[in-house]
Structure formats: C-alpha cells, structure tokens
Coordinates of N, CA and C in Angstrom, one line a residue:
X1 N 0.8 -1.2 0.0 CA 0.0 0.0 0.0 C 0.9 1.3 0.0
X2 N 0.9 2.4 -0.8 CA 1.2 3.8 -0.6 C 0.8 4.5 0.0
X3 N 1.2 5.5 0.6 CA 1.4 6.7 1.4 C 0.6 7.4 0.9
X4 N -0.2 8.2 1.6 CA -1.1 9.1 1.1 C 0.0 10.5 0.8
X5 N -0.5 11.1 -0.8 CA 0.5 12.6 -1.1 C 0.3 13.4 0.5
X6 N 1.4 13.8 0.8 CA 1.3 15.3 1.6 C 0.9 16.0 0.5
X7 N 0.0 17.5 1.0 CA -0.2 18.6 0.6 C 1.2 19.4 0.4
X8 N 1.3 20.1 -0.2 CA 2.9 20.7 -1.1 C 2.3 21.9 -0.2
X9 N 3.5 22.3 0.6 CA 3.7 24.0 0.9 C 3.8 25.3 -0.4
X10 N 3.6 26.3 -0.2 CA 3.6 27.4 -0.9 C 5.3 27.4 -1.8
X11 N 6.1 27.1 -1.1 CA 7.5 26.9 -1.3 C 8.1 26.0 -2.3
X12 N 7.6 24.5 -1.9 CA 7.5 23.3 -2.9 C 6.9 23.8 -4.1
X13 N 5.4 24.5 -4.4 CA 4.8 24.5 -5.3 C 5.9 25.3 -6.2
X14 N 6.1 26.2 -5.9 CA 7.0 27.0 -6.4 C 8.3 26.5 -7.0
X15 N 8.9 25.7 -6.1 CA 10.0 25.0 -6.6 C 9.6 24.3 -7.8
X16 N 8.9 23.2 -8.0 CA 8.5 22.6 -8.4 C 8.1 23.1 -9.9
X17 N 6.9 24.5 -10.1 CA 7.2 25.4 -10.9 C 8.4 25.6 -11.9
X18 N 9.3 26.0 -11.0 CA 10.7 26.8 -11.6 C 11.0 25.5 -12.1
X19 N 11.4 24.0 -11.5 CA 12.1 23.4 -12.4 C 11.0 23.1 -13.7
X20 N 10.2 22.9 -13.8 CA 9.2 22.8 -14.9 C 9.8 23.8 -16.2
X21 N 9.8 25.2 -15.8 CA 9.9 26.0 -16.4 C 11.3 26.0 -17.0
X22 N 12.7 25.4 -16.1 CA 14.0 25.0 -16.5 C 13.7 24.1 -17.5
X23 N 13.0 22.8 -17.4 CA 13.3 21.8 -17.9 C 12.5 22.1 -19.5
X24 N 11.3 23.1 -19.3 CA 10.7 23.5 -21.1 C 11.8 24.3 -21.5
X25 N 12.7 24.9 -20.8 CA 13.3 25.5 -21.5 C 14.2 25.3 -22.3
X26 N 15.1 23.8 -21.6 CA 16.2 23.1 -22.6 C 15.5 22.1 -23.3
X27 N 13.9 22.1 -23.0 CA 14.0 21.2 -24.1 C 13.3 22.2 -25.4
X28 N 12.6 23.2 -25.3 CA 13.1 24.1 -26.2 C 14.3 24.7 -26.7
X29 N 15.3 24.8 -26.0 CA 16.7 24.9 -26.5 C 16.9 24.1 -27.3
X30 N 16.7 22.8 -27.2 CA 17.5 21.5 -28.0 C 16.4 21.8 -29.0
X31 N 15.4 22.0 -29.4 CA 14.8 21.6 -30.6 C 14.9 22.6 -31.1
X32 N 15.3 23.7 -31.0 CA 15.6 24.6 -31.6 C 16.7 25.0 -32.5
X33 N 18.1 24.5 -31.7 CA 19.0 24.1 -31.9 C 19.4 23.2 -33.6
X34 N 18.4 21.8 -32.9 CA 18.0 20.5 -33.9 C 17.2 21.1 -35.1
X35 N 16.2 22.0 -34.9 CA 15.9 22.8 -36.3 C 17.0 23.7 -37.0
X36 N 17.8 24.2 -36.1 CA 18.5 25.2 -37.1 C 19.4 24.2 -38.0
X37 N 20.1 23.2 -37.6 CA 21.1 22.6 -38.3 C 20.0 21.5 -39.4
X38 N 19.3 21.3 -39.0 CA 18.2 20.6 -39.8 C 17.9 19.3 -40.0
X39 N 17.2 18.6 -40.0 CA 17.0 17.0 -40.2 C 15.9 16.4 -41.2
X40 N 15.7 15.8 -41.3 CA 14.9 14.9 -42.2 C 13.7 14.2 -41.5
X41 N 13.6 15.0 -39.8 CA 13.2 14.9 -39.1 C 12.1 15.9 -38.6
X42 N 11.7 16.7 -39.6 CA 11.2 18.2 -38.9 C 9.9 18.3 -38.0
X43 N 9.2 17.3 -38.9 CA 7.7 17.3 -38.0 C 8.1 16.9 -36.1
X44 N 8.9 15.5 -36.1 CA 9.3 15.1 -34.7 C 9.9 16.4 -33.9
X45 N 10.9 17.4 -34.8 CA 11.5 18.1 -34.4 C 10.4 19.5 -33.7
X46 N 9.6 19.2 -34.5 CA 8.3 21.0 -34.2 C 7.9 20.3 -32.8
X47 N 7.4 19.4 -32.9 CA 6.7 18.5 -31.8 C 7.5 18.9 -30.5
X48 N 9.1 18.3 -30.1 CA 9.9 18.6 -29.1 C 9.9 20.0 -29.0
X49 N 9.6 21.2 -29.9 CA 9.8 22.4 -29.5 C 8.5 23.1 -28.7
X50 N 7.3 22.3 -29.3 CA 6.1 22.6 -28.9 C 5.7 22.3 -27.9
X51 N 6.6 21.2 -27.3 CA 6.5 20.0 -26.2 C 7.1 21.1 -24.9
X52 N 8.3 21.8 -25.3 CA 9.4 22.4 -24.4 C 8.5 23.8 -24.1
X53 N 7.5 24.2 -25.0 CA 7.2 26.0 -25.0 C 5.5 25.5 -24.1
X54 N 5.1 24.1 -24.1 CA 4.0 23.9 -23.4 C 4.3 23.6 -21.8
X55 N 5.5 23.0 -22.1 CA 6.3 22.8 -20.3 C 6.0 24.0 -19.7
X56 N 6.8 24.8 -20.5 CA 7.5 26.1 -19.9 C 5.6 27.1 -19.7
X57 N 4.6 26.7 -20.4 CA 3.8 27.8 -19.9 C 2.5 26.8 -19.0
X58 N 3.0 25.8 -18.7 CA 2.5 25.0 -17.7 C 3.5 25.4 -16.5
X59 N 4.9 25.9 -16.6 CA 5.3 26.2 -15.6 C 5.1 26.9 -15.1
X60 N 4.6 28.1 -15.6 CA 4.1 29.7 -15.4 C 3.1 29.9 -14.7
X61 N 2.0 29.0 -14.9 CA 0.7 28.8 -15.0 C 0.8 28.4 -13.2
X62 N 1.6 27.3 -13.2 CA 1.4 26.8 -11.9 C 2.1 27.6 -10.6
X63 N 3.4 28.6 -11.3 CA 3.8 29.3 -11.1 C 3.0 30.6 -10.1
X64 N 2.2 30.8 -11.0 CA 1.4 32.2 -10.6 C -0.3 31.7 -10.2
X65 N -0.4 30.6 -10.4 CA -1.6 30.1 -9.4 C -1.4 29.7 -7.4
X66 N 0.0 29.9 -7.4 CA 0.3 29.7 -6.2 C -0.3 30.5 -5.2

C-alpha cells in the first residue's frame, strides 16, 4: 500500500514550478537548436519544441496560481 501525497507548501509549489519551467526551456533549447542545423526529421522536431514552449507555460501557470 502507498502513502497518502502530503499537501505541497507554498515553497515546494514553487520549486516545483521553476524546475518545470528550467526543464521546457532546454527542451526548447534542444529543438531549436535541432531545427536550425536541420533533419529529415522536422515534424518530430516542431513536436519537441512545442512540447518544451507547453512545459515552460504549464510552468508559469502553476507558477502564478500559487
């Protein structure tokens, strides 16, 4: 059996936020990157950038709902 979640302090949420917001950001970095030099790969490639700019405004979001 598992542990019931603790409730997240104001502090954790926050933490938690910012790495969100770190982690859309490299992964918009990398696909950004991955587009400029170019692949044969580009639809996969839009996807990871779209993927990285959705992190990052899910990070914001949870960010400023705090």
């Amino acid at each position: 059996m598992s542990k019931p979640l603790k409730k997240m302090t104001k502090e954790e949420k926050l933490a938690y936020a910012n790495k969100k917001i770190i982690r859309g950001f490299w992964l918009f970095l990398f696909g950004m990157i991955w587009m400029y030099f170019g692949t044969n790969l580009d639809g996969f490639v839009s996807a990871i950038t779209v993927m990285g700019l959705l992190i990052i405004l899910y990070g914001l979001v949870k960010k400023f709902s705090v």
